[in-house]
Coordinates of C-alpha atoms in Angstrom, one line a residue:
L1238 CA 25.8 15.3 -8.7
L1239 CA 27.3 11.9 -7.7
P1240 CA 25.2 9.4 -5.8
F1241 CA 28.1 8.6 -3.5
I1242 CA 30.5 10.4 -1.1
Y1243 CA 34.2 10.0 -1.1
I1244 CA 35.9 9.3 2.3
V1245 CA 39.5 10.5 2.4
T1246 CA 41.9 8.1 3.9
L1247 CA 45.4 8.5 5.3
G1248 CA 48.6 6.7 4.3
G1249 CA 48.3 7.2 0.5
Q1250 CA 45.4 4.7 0.2
Q1251 CA 42.7 5.1 -2.4
P1252 CA 39.6 7.1 -1.3
R1253 CA 36.6 4.8 -0.5
K1254 CA 33.2 5.8 -1.7
H1255 CA 29.8 5.1 -0.1
Y1256 CA 26.2 5.6 -1.2
G1257 CA 23.5 7.5 0.7
I1258 CA 23.8 9.9 3.6
T1259 CA 25.8 7.7 5.8
S1260 CA 28.6 5.2 5.5
S1261 CA 27.8 1.6 4.8
I1262 CA 27.2 -0.9 7.6
S1263 CA 29.1 -3.7 5.9
L1264 CA 31.2 -3.9 2.7
A1265 CA 31.4 -7.7 2.9
F1266 CA 31.3 -9.6 -0.4
P1267 CA 29.0 -12.5 -0.8
R1268 CA 30.0 -16.1 0.0
E1269 CA 29.2 -19.1 -2.0
I1270 CA 26.3 -20.0 0.4
D1271 CA 24.8 -16.5 -0.2
H1272 CA 24.6 -17.2 -3.9
I1273 CA 23.0 -20.5 -3.2
Y1274 CA 20.4 -18.9 -1.0
T1275 CA 19.8 -16.2 -3.7
Q1276 CA 19.1 -18.9 -6.3
K1277 CA 16.7 -20.6 -3.9
L1278 CA 14.9 -17.3 -3.4
T1279 CA 14.5 -16.8 -7.1
E1280 CA 13.0 -20.3 -7.5
A1281 CA 10.6 -19.7 -4.6
M1282 CA 9.3 -16.5 -6.3
K1283 CA 8.7 -18.1 -9.7
P1284 CA 5.3 -19.7 -8.8
F1285 CA 3.9 -16.3 -8.0
G1286 CA 4.3 -14.9 -11.5
V1287 CA 6.8 -12.2 -10.6
F1288 CA 9.0 -12.8 -13.6
E1289 CA 7.9 -12.1 -17.1
G1290 CA 9.0 -14.3 -20.0
E1291 CA 11.1 -13.1 -23.0
D1292 CA 8.2 -13.0 -25.3
E1293 CA 6.1 -10.8 -23.0
L1294 CA 9.1 -8.4 -22.5
N1295 CA 9.6 -8.1 -26.2
H1296 CA 5.9 -7.4 -26.6
R1297 CA 6.0 -4.6 -24.2
L1298 CA 9.0 -3.1 -25.9
A1299 CA 7.2 -3.3 -29.3
V1300 CA 4.1 -1.6 -27.9
L1301 CA 6.1 1.2 -26.3
G1302 CA 8.0 1.7 -29.6
K1303 CA 4.7 2.1 -31.5
L1304 CA 3.4 4.5 -28.9
N1305 CA 6.6 6.6 -29.1
S1306 CA 6.3 6.9 -32.9
F1307 CA 2.6 7.7 -32.5
V1308 CA 3.4 10.6 -30.1
K1309 CA 6.0 12.0 -32.4
E1310 CA 3.6 11.8 -35.3
W1311 CA 0.9 13.6 -33.4
I1312 CA 3.3 16.4 -32.1
A1313 CA 4.5 17.0 -35.7
E1314 CA 0.8 17.3 -36.9
I1315 CA 0.0 19.8 -34.1
S1316 CA 3.2 21.8 -34.8
E1317 CA 2.3 22.0 -38.5
S1318 CA -1.3 23.1 -37.7
K1319 CA 0.2 25.9 -35.5
N1320 CA 2.2 27.2 -38.5
L1321 CA 5.6 26.3 -37.3
P1322 CA 8.3 26.3 -40.0
L1323 CA 8.7 23.0 -41.8
S1324 CA 12.4 22.8 -40.6
A1325 CA 11.2 23.2 -37.0
V1326 CA 8.4 20.6 -37.5
A1327 CA 10.9 18.0 -38.7
N1328 CA 13.0 18.4 -35.5
V1329 CA 10.3 19.1 -32.9
G1330 CA 10.6 15.6 -31.4
G1331 CA 8.6 14.3 -28.5
K1332 CA 9.2 11.2 -26.3
I1333 CA 7.6 8.6 -24.2
F1334 CA 9.2 8.0 -20.8
T1335 CA 8.3 5.1 -18.4
F1336 CA 8.4 5.1 -14.7
G1337 CA 7.1 3.0 -11.8
S1338 CA 7.6 -0.8 -11.6
Y1339 CA 8.3 -1.1 -15.3
R1340 CA 11.1 1.5 -15.3
L1341 CA 12.6 -0.1 -12.1
G1342 CA 12.6 -3.4 -13.9
V1343 CA 10.4 -5.2 -11.3
H1344 CA 7.0 -5.4 -13.0
T1345 CA 5.1 -8.7 -12.9
K1346 CA 3.2 -10.6 -15.5
G1347 CA 0.2 -8.7 -16.8
A1348 CA 1.1 -5.5 -15.0
D1349 CA 0.3 -2.1 -16.5
I1350 CA 2.9 0.4 -17.7
D1351 CA 3.1 3.9 -16.3
A1352 CA 4.2 6.3 -19.0
L1353 CA 4.8 10.0 -19.6
C1354 CA 4.3 11.9 -22.8
V1355 CA 6.8 14.8 -22.9
A1356 CA 6.1 17.5 -25.5
P1357 CA 7.7 20.9 -26.4
R1358 CA 6.4 24.2 -25.2
H1359 CA 3.9 24.9 -28.0
I1360 CA 1.9 21.7 -27.3
E1361 CA -0.9 22.5 -24.8
R1362 CA -2.5 20.1 -22.3
T1363 CA -5.8 20.7 -24.0
D1364 CA -4.2 19.3 -27.2
F1365 CA -3.3 16.2 -25.4
F1366 CA -6.8 15.6 -24.1
S1367 CA -8.5 16.5 -27.3
S1368 CA -6.7 15.8 -30.6
F1369 CA -4.4 13.1 -29.2
F1370 CA -7.3 11.4 -27.5
E1371 CA -9.2 11.4 -30.8
K1372 CA -6.1 10.1 -32.6
L1373 CA -5.9 7.2 -30.1
K1374 CA -9.6 6.5 -30.5
Q1375 CA -9.0 5.9 -34.2
H1376 CA -6.2 3.3 -33.7
D1377 CA -7.4 -0.3 -34.1
E1378 CA -5.1 -1.8 -31.5
I1379 CA -6.3 0.6 -28.7
K1380 CA -9.2 -0.5 -26.5
D1381 CA -10.9 0.7 -23.3
L1382 CA -9.8 4.3 -23.9
R1383 CA -10.8 6.8 -21.2
A1384 CA -9.5 10.2 -20.1
V1385 CA -9.4 11.5 -16.5
E1386 CA -8.6 15.1 -17.1
D1387 CA -9.8 16.5 -13.7
A1388 CA -7.7 14.0 -11.6
F1389 CA -5.0 15.2 -9.3
V1390 CA -2.5 14.1 -11.9
P1391 CA -4.5 14.1 -15.2
V1392 CA -4.2 10.8 -17.2
I1393 CA -5.4 8.9 -20.3
K1394 CA -5.9 5.2 -19.7
F1395 CA -6.1 2.6 -22.4
K1396 CA -5.1 -0.9 -23.6
F1397 CA -2.6 -1.0 -26.5
D1398 CA -2.5 -4.4 -28.0
G1399 CA -3.4 -6.0 -24.7
I1400 CA -1.0 -3.9 -22.5
E1401 CA -2.6 -1.6 -20.0
I1402 CA -1.1 1.9 -20.1
D1403 CA -1.6 5.0 -17.9
L1404 CA -0.3 7.9 -19.9
L1405 CA 0.5 11.3 -18.3
F1406 CA 1.4 14.5 -20.0
A1407 CA 4.0 17.2 -19.4
R1408 CA 5.2 20.0 -21.7
L1409 CA 8.6 21.5 -21.1
A1410 CA 9.9 25.0 -21.8
L1411 CA 11.9 23.7 -24.8
Q1412 CA 11.5 24.3 -28.5
S1413 CA 12.1 20.6 -29.2
I1414 CA 12.4 17.3 -27.3
P1415 CA 15.5 15.3 -28.2
D1416 CA 15.7 11.5 -27.8
N1417 CA 18.6 11.8 -25.3
L1418 CA 16.7 14.1 -22.9
D1419 CA 17.5 13.5 -19.2
L1420 CA 14.6 14.4 -16.9
R1421 CA 16.8 14.4 -13.7
G1422 CA 17.9 18.0 -14.1
D1423 CA 16.1 20.4 -11.8
S1424 CA 16.3 23.3 -14.3
L1425 CA 13.7 21.5 -16.4
L1426 CA 11.1 22.5 -13.8
R1427 CA 11.5 26.2 -14.3
N1428 CA 8.3 28.0 -15.5
L1429 CA 6.2 24.8 -15.5
D1430 CA 2.7 24.6 -14.2
I1431 CA 2.0 22.5 -11.2
R1432 CA 0.3 19.7 -13.1
C1433 CA 3.4 19.2 -15.3
I1434 CA 5.6 19.1 -12.3
R1435 CA 3.5 16.4 -10.7
S1436 CA 3.5 14.4 -13.9
L1437 CA 7.3 14.7 -14.2
N1438 CA 7.9 13.7 -10.6
G1439 CA 7.2 10.0 -11.1
C1440 CA 9.9 9.7 -13.8
R1441 CA 12.4 11.9 -11.9
V1442 CA 12.0 9.8 -8.7
T1443 CA 12.3 6.5 -10.4
D1444 CA 15.4 7.6 -12.3
E1445 CA 17.0 9.0 -9.1
I1446 CA 16.4 5.7 -7.2
L1447 CA 18.1 3.7 -9.9
Y1448 CA 21.0 6.2 -9.9
L1449 CA 21.5 6.0 -6.1
V1450 CA 21.8 2.2 -5.7
P1451 CA 25.2 0.5 -6.0
N1452 CA 24.1 -2.6 -7.9
K1453 CA 20.9 -2.5 -10.0
E1454 CA 20.4 -6.2 -10.5
N1455 CA 20.7 -7.0 -6.8
F1456 CA 18.4 -4.1 -6.1
R1457 CA 15.8 -5.4 -8.5
L1458 CA 15.7 -9.0 -7.3
T1459 CA 15.5 -7.8 -3.7
L1460 CA 12.7 -5.4 -4.5
R1461 CA 10.8 -8.2 -6.3
A1462 CA 11.0 -10.3 -3.2
I1463 CA 10.0 -7.5 -0.8
K1464 CA 7.0 -6.5 -3.0
L1465 CA 5.8 -10.0 -3.2
W1466 CA 6.2 -10.4 0.6
A1467 CA 4.3 -7.2 1.2
K1468 CA 1.4 -8.2 -1.0
R1469 CA 1.2 -11.6 0.5
R1470 CA 1.2 -10.2 4.0
G1471 CA -1.5 -7.6 3.2
I1472 CA 0.6 -4.5 3.7
Y1473 CA 0.9 -3.2 0.1
S1474 CA -1.5 -0.3 -0.4
N1475 CA -0.6 3.3 -0.3
M1476 CA -4.3 4.4 -0.4
L1477 CA -5.3 2.4 2.7
G1478 CA -2.4 3.7 4.8
F1479 CA 0.3 1.0 4.1
L1480 CA 3.2 1.5 1.7
G1481 CA 2.9 1.6 -2.1
G1482 CA 5.4 0.4 -4.7
V1483 CA 7.7 3.5 -4.7
S1484 CA 8.0 3.5 -0.9
W1485 CA 9.0 -0.1 -0.8
A1486 CA 11.5 0.6 -3.6
M1487 CA 13.1 3.4 -1.5
L1488 CA 13.4 1.2 1.6
V1489 CA 15.1 -1.5 -0.5
A1490 CA 17.4 1.1 -2.1
R1491 CA 18.4 2.3 1.4
T1492 CA 19.2 -1.3 2.4
C1493 CA 21.3 -1.6 -0.8
Q1494 CA 23.2 1.5 0.2
L1495 CA 24.0 0.1 3.6
Y1496 CA 25.2 -3.2 2.2
P1497 CA 26.5 -2.3 -1.3
N1498 CA 28.2 -5.6 -2.0
A1499 CA 25.5 -8.0 -0.8
V1500 CA 23.4 -10.3 -3.0
A1501 CA 19.6 -10.5 -2.9
A1502 CA 19.3 -13.2 -0.2
T1503 CA 21.4 -11.2 2.2
L1504 CA 19.7 -8.0 1.3
V1505 CA 16.3 -9.4 2.1
H1506 CA 17.5 -10.4 5.5
K1507 CA 19.2 -7.1 6.1
F1508 CA 16.1 -5.3 5.0
F1509 CA 14.1 -6.8 7.9
L1510 CA 17.0 -6.3 10.3
V1511 CA 17.3 -2.6 9.5
F1512 CA 13.6 -1.7 9.5
S1513 CA 12.5 -3.9 12.4
K1514 CA 14.9 -1.7 14.4
W1515 CA 14.3 1.6 12.7
E1516 CA 13.3 4.4 15.1
W1517 CA 10.3 6.0 13.4
P1518 CA 9.5 8.8 12.8
N1519 CA 13.2 9.4 11.8
P1520 CA 13.0 9.8 8.0
V1521 CA 14.4 7.4 5.4
L1522 CA 16.6 9.4 3.0
L1523 CA 18.5 8.2 0.0
K1524 CA 20.4 11.4 -0.3
Q1525 CA 20.6 14.8 1.4
P1526 CA 17.7 17.1 0.3
E1527 CA 18.7 19.9 -2.1
D1528 CA 17.2 23.3 -2.6
S1529 CA 17.0 24.3 -6.2
N1530 CA 15.7 27.8 -5.5
L1531 CA 12.5 27.1 -7.5
N1532 CA 10.2 28.0 -4.5
L1533 CA 8.4 24.6 -4.7
P1534 CA 7.0 23.2 -1.4
V1535 CA 9.2 20.4 -0.1
W1536 CA 9.0 18.1 3.0
D1537 CA 10.8 19.9 5.8
P1538 CA 9.6 19.5 9.4
R1539 CA 11.7 22.4 10.4
V1540 CA 9.6 24.7 8.2
N1541 CA 6.2 22.9 7.9
P1542 CA 4.6 22.1 11.2
S1543 CA 2.3 19.5 9.6
D1544 CA 5.3 17.5 8.4
R1545 CA 6.3 16.9 12.1
Y1546 CA 3.3 14.7 12.5
H1547 CA 4.1 12.2 9.8
L1548 CA 4.5 8.8 11.4
M1549 CA 6.7 6.9 9.0
P1550 CA 8.4 9.4 6.6
I1551 CA 10.1 8.0 3.5
I1552 CA 11.4 10.9 1.4
T1553 CA 11.6 10.9 -2.3
P1554 CA 15.1 11.7 -3.6
A1555 CA 14.1 14.0 -6.5
Y1556 CA 13.4 17.7 -6.1
P1557 CA 10.8 18.8 -4.8
Q1558 CA 11.3 16.2 -2.1
Q1559 CA 8.0 14.7 -0.7
N1560 CA 7.0 12.2 1.9
S1561 CA 5.6 9.2 0.0
T1562 CA 3.9 7.8 3.1
Y1563 CA 1.7 10.6 4.5
N1564 CA -1.3 8.2 4.5
V1565 CA 0.3 6.0 7.2
S1566 CA -1.7 5.9 10.5
T1567 CA -0.9 4.7 14.0
S1568 CA -2.5 1.3 13.2
T1569 CA -0.9 0.7 9.9
R1570 CA 2.6 1.6 11.2
T1571 CA 2.1 -0.8 14.1
I1572 CA 1.0 -3.6 11.7
M1573 CA 4.0 -3.0 9.4
S1574 CA 6.4 -2.9 12.3
E1575 CA 5.1 -6.3 13.5
E1576 CA 5.6 -7.6 10.0
F1577 CA 9.2 -6.4 9.8
K1578 CA 9.9 -8.2 13.0
N1579 CA 8.2 -11.4 11.8
G1580 CA 10.1 -11.2 8.5
L1581 CA 13.4 -11.0 10.5
T1582 CA 12.5 -14.1 12.5
V1583 CA 11.6 -16.0 9.3
T1584 CA 14.7 -15.0 7.4
D1585 CA 16.8 -15.9 10.4
E1586 CA 15.4 -19.4 10.2
I1587 CA 15.9 -19.5 6.4
L1588 CA 19.6 -18.5 6.6
Q1589 CA 20.1 -21.0 9.4
G1590 CA 18.7 -23.8 7.2
K1591 CA 15.6 -24.3 9.4
A1592 CA 13.0 -23.1 6.9
D1593 CA 12.5 -22.5 3.1
W1594 CA 11.9 -19.2 1.4
S1595 CA 8.3 -20.2 0.8
K1596 CA 7.7 -19.6 4.5
L1597 CA 8.4 -15.9 4.0
F1598 CA 5.5 -15.6 1.4
E1599 CA 2.9 -17.4 3.5
P1600 CA -0.1 -15.2 3.9
P1601 CA -1.4 -14.4 7.4
N1602 CA -4.8 -15.7 8.6
F1603 CA -6.4 -12.2 8.9
F1604 CA -9.8 -13.7 9.8
Q1605 CA -8.5 -15.6 12.8
K1606 CA -6.4 -12.8 14.2
Y1607 CA -9.1 -10.7 15.8
K1608 CA -12.2 -11.3 17.8
H1609 CA -14.2 -8.4 16.3
Y1610 CA -14.5 -7.1 12.8
I1611 CA -16.3 -4.3 11.0
V1612 CA -17.7 -5.3 7.6
L1613 CA -17.9 -2.4 5.2
T1614 CA -20.2 -3.0 2.2
A1615 CA -20.5 -0.9 -0.9
S1616 CA -23.4 -1.6 -3.3
A1617 CA -24.5 -0.2 -6.6
S1618 CA -27.2 -1.2 -9.1
T1619 CA -25.0 -1.4 -12.2
E1620 CA -21.5 -2.7 -12.9
E1621 CA -20.4 0.7 -14.2
N1622 CA -21.7 2.5 -11.2
H1623 CA -20.2 -0.1 -8.9
L1624 CA -16.7 0.3 -10.3
E1625 CA -17.0 4.1 -9.8
W1626 CA -18.5 3.8 -6.4
I1627 CA -16.0 1.4 -4.9
G1628 CA -13.1 3.5 -6.1
L1629 CA -14.4 6.4 -4.0
V1630 CA -15.3 4.3 -1.0
E1631 CA -11.9 2.6 -0.9
S1632 CA -10.1 6.0 -1.1
K1633 CA -12.0 7.1 2.0
I1634 CA -11.5 3.9 4.2
R1635 CA -8.5 5.4 5.9
V1636 CA -10.8 8.2 7.2
L1637 CA -12.9 5.5 8.9
V1638 CA -9.7 3.9 10.3
G1639 CA -8.7 7.4 11.6
N1640 CA -12.1 7.8 13.3
L1641 CA -11.7 4.4 15.0
E1642 CA -8.2 5.1 16.1
R1643 CA -9.4 8.1 18.0
N1644 CA -11.8 6.1 20.0
E1645 CA -10.3 5.7 23.5
Y1646 CA -11.3 2.0 23.7
I1647 CA -9.8 0.9 20.4
T1648 CA -6.1 0.1 20.3
L1649 CA -5.9 -1.0 16.6
A1650 CA -8.0 -0.8 13.5
H1651 CA -6.5 -3.2 10.8
V1652 CA -8.0 -2.9 7.3
N1653 CA -7.5 -5.8 5.0
P1654 CA -6.5 -4.3 1.6
Q1655 CA -8.3 -7.1 -0.3
S1656 CA -11.9 -6.6 -1.2
F1657 CA -14.4 -9.4 -1.5
P1658 CA -17.6 -9.8 -3.5
G1659 CA -20.8 -9.8 -1.6
S1660 CA -22.7 -13.0 -1.2
K1661 CA -26.0 -13.4 -3.0
E1662 CA -27.6 -14.7 0.2
N1663 CA -27.3 -11.3 1.9
H1664 CA -28.0 -9.0 -1.1
N1665 CA -30.2 -8.6 -4.1
E1666 CA -29.1 -10.6 -7.1
N1667 CA -29.2 -7.5 -9.3
E1668 CA -26.9 -5.6 -7.0
F1669 CA -23.1 -5.3 -7.4
V1670 CA -21.5 -5.6 -4.0
S1671 CA -17.9 -5.3 -2.6
M1672 CA -16.9 -5.8 1.0
W1673 CA -13.9 -4.8 3.1
F1674 CA -13.0 -6.1 6.5
I1675 CA -11.5 -4.1 9.4
G1676 CA -10.1 -6.1 12.4
I1677 CA -10.6 -4.3 15.7
S1678 CA -8.6 -4.7 18.9
F1679 CA -10.2 -3.2 22.1
K1680 CA -8.3 -1.9 25.0
K1681 CA -8.1 -4.4 28.0
L1682 CA -9.9 -2.9 31.0
D1683 CA -8.7 -3.5 34.5
N1684 CA -12.2 -3.4 36.1
S1685 CA -14.9 -5.9 35.6
D1686 CA -17.6 -3.3 34.8
C1687 CA -19.3 -3.4 31.4
V1688 CA -18.5 -0.4 29.2
N1689 CA -20.8 0.6 26.4
I1690 CA -18.7 1.5 23.3
D1691 CA -20.8 3.4 20.8
L1692 CA -19.3 3.6 17.3
T1693 CA -22.3 5.1 15.7
Y1694 CA -20.8 8.5 15.3
D1695 CA -17.4 7.2 14.1
I1696 CA -19.1 5.2 11.3
Q1697 CA -21.8 7.7 10.5
S1698 CA -19.3 10.6 10.0
F1699 CA -17.4 8.3 7.6
T1700 CA -20.5 7.5 5.5
D1701 CA -21.6 11.1 5.5
T1702 CA -18.1 12.1 4.1
V1703 CA -18.4 9.5 1.3
Y1704 CA -21.9 10.6 0.3
R1705 CA -21.0 14.3 0.4
Q1706 CA -17.9 13.7 -1.7
A1707 CA -19.9 11.7 -4.2
S1708 CA -22.5 14.5 -4.4
N1709 CA -19.9 17.2 -4.8
I1710 CA -18.4 15.5 -7.9
N1711 CA -21.8 14.5 -9.3
M1712 CA -21.1 10.7 -8.8
L1713 CA -24.0 9.8 -6.4
K1714 CA -26.6 7.8 -8.2
D1715 CA -29.7 5.7 -7.1
G1716 CA -28.7 2.4 -5.6
M1717 CA -25.3 3.5 -4.3
T1718 CA -25.2 2.5 -0.6
I1719 CA -22.7 1.9 2.2
E1720 CA -23.3 -0.5 5.1
A1721 CA -21.1 -0.9 8.1
T1722 CA -21.7 -3.9 10.4
H1723 CA -20.0 -5.2 13.4
V1724 CA -19.5 -9.0 13.5
K1725 CA -17.7 -11.4 15.7
K1726 CA -15.1 -13.8 14.4
K1727 CA -17.6 -16.7 14.6
Q1728 CA -20.0 -14.9 12.4
L1729 CA -17.6 -14.3 9.5
H1730 CA -18.8 -17.5 7.7
H1731 CA -22.0 -15.6 6.8
Y1732 CA -19.9 -13.2 4.6
L1733 CA -16.9 -15.3 3.4
P1734 CA -16.2 -18.7 1.9
P1735 CA -15.4 -21.4 4.5
E1736 CA -11.7 -21.8 3.4
L1737 CA -11.0 -18.2 4.4
V1738 CA -12.4 -18.3 7.9
Q1739 CA -11.7 -21.9 9.0
R1740 CA -8.9 -22.2 11.5
K1741 CA -6.0 -24.3 10.3
K1742 CA -6.1 -27.6 12.0
K1743 CA -3.2 -28.3 14.3
V1744 CA -2.1 -31.8 15.3
K1745 CA -2.9 -32.2 18.9
K1746 CA -0.5 -34.1 21.1
K1747 CA -2.0 -36.8 23.2
V1748 CA -2.0 -35.5 26.8
C1749 CA -1.9 -38.1 29.6
V1750 CA -2.2 -37.1 33.3
Y1751 CA 0.0 -39.1 35.8
S1752 CA 0.1 -39.5 39.6
V1753 CA 3.4 -40.2 41.4
S1754 CA 3.6 -43.0 43.9
K1755 CA 6.1 -43.3 46.8
K1756 CA 8.2 -45.7 44.6
A1757 CA 8.4 -43.0 42.0
K1758 CA 6.5 -45.1 39.4
L1759 CA 4.1 -43.3 37.0
Y1760 CA 0.6 -44.6 36.6
P1761 CA -1.9 -43.2 34.2
I1762 CA -5.1 -41.9 35.8
S1763 CA -8.4 -43.2 34.4
L1764 CA -11.1 -40.9 33.0
L1765 CA -13.2 -41.5 36.1
G1766 CA -10.3 -40.6 38.3
R1767 CA -9.8 -37.3 36.4
F1768 CA -13.5 -36.5 36.9
F1769 CA -13.3 -36.9 40.7
L1770 CA -10.1 -34.8 40.8
F1771 CA -11.8 -32.1 38.9
I1772 CA -14.8 -32.2 41.2
Y1773 CA -12.6 -32.0 44.3
F1774 CA -10.5 -29.1 43.1
F1775 CA -13.4 -27.2 41.8
F1776 CA -15.6 -27.4 44.9
F1777 CA -13.1 -27.6 47.7
S1778 CA -10.0 -25.8 46.5
V1779 CA -11.4 -22.9 44.3
P1780 CA -13.8 -20.2 45.7
I1781 CA -17.0 -20.1 43.8
A1782 CA -17.4 -16.8 41.9
T1783 CA -20.5 -14.7 42.4
P1784 CA -22.4 -14.2 39.2
V1785 CA -22.2 -10.7 37.8
A1786 CA -25.5 -9.0 36.8
K1787 CA -25.8 -8.4 33.1
P1788 CA -25.9 -4.8 32.0
P1789 CA -29.3 -3.4 31.1
A1790 CA -30.2 -3.6 27.4
P1791 CA -29.8 -0.3 25.5
P1792 CA -32.9 1.4 24.2
A1793 CA -34.2 0.3 20.9
G1794 CA -33.5 2.3 17.8
N1795 CA -31.6 2.3 14.6
T1796 CA -28.4 1.1 16.4
I1797 CA -28.5 -2.6 17.2
P1798 CA -26.0 -3.2 20.0
T1799 CA -23.9 -6.3 20.1
V1800 CA -22.2 -7.3 23.3
V1801 CA -18.4 -7.4 22.7
G1802 CA -16.8 -8.7 25.9
R1803 CA -17.1 -5.6 28.0
S1804 CA -18.1 -3.5 25.0
V1805 CA -21.1 -2.7 22.9
I1806 CA -20.7 -1.6 19.3
P1807 CA -23.4 -1.0 16.8
R1808 CA -24.5 -2.2 13.4
I1809 CA -24.9 0.7 11.1
T1810 CA -26.8 0.7 7.8
S1811 CA -26.6 3.8 5.6
S1812 CA -28.8 4.1 2.6
S1813 CA -27.9 6.4 -0.2
P1814 CA -29.3 9.9 0.5
S1815 CA -30.3 12.3 -2.1
P1816 CA -27.9 15.3 -2.5
T1817 CA -30.4 17.5 -0.8
E1818 CA -30.5 15.2 2.3
L1819 CA -26.8 15.2 2.7
P1820 CA -25.6 16.8 6.0
S1821 CA -24.1 20.2 5.6
S1822 CA -21.2 19.4 7.9
V1823 CA -19.7 16.6 10.0
N1824 CA -18.4 17.9 13.3
G1825 CA -15.8 15.2 13.9
A1826 CA -13.6 14.6 16.9
P1827 CA -10.4 16.6 17.1
K1828 CA -8.3 15.6 14.1
R1829 CA -4.7 14.7 14.3
P1830 CA -2.6 16.8 12.0
H1831 CA -1.3 13.6 10.2
S1832 CA -4.8 12.2 9.7
P1833 CA -6.3 12.5 6.2
S1834 CA -8.8 15.3 5.8
Q1835 CA -12.4 14.1 5.3
E1836 CA -12.7 16.7 2.5
D1837 CA -9.6 15.6 0.6
P1838 CA -10.3 14.6 -3.0
P1839 CA -10.0 10.8 -3.5
K1840 CA -6.4 9.8 -4.1
R1841 CA -5.6 7.8 -7.2
H1842 CA -4.4 4.2 -6.8
K1843 CA -1.0 4.9 -8.4
D1844 CA 2.0 5.5 -6.2
T1845 CA 3.3 7.8 -8.8
E1846 CA 0.5 10.3 -8.0
V1847 CA 1.5 10.2 -4.3
L1848 CA 5.0 11.1 -5.4
S1849 CA 3.7 13.8 -7.6
S1850 CA 1.7 15.5 -4.9
L1851 CA 3.1 18.9 -3.8

């Protein structure tokens, strides 16, 4: 199948091709100034470590070459142990495929490599997690080896000569695996189990994206810029309801299809132009979905009612097509839409010569943006337990965001993807602590009455969900706790270093008040004169407001109310319950179909697993 469509023209002209599901917006070729802006964009990204040097690239290639040989050697050994003929053993093959940011060519310094081990039909998954795992363990250059066999997409993680690698496994219904195997063919999915299909999906999507863009180099440089921008602006996290790497790649690929001849500087600007005006939830598609008659579930709102509630669908181009952004919520979509508009404003200024590219990568001051925050704290008694615990807690934060969004008085719940270490002042020195911050915007009320907003249930149902999930997978251990606390902006300095919460100083212009005489000459008024003017206007021109009685204090209990304008929200502290104390059920508020289920297993951090979900 070709990635483009031919448009037939009249008058004997050559047919013109275009990429994607629609014709291009512009076929204009770059001007000299566009190349200059692209060079400046490249220079602006270098300080952030987005480009890897030649030595590091060669080191990665060497490591992958060793791993590929290692896999072929292991497959041959297993084939021989299963009494295959020697002639078959010699040609059985096996291969390592890469996907994700490394395969797209946009990985950064020190980034890990997502890889897939493809084996023939007589190699079982149990062989991969037993004999191959043991073979890796004996290798001197392999460190930090661990297997996650019960994950949604099973994986072996390790460091090979300093390079972090996440290795998936898939066996195909083939007698041997040739070196020139192309995974893009849908027929390879026949008779495969669901875990193999999920594992293959990452490679198939990555390869399809590269196949569907008109110019790979322009695509890669643009994607590097957009990924850096998204990370700097705090909207790069699939797990927390923003977009992950593959979703950003598909948005950039669609922009490249619409402007096939443009260079990176133009494409970055057009990216913000297109998606600041995109009418969500219209889906982003790189090609028309195809049905391969393999009866696998695909994203189709005409057939699946739940798909109709996805807020920001970006559809993977490889069969079975899936929405890579099903975690997006009302709040995260609102935040990303604002960032698209802000990016358009900044790139307009850059291309007009009014600003530099560095302005695009300036981080927002999250801790000055909101008046109210919820501080979510996860603690554990050991470092090992802490790493395990924060992984589960972070995977469930979007459930808390969903609970807050359903509160009628909250208009926005903005989670900062970055976690922060807990201060020793507020916690035991022997504890390992991580904190997340959620900015809260309350609805503006027309009346002047005080409204009590109780978030106890919203937060308690979230903590119960985390504890129950931890108990179900036998993770819950002594010392594992969650604490959710409401704080005002002025209280953030108790939790964060001063440089994060201090407002950037602005140069104040000297203001001078003048009076106008009959001769139209301006005379500055003295400080004493200003004082008397203030007294006059305050007492004689403005009605004096009647004081409003304070609302009665709520009853004492485990909820400590804090007055928030017209609102009252609580401070919740949840200690780790024993498994027998866990609530049997959490009867939550009516759940939106697109909201994540509180019982869903924790999602892996990798975007590839989101793609692999069926």
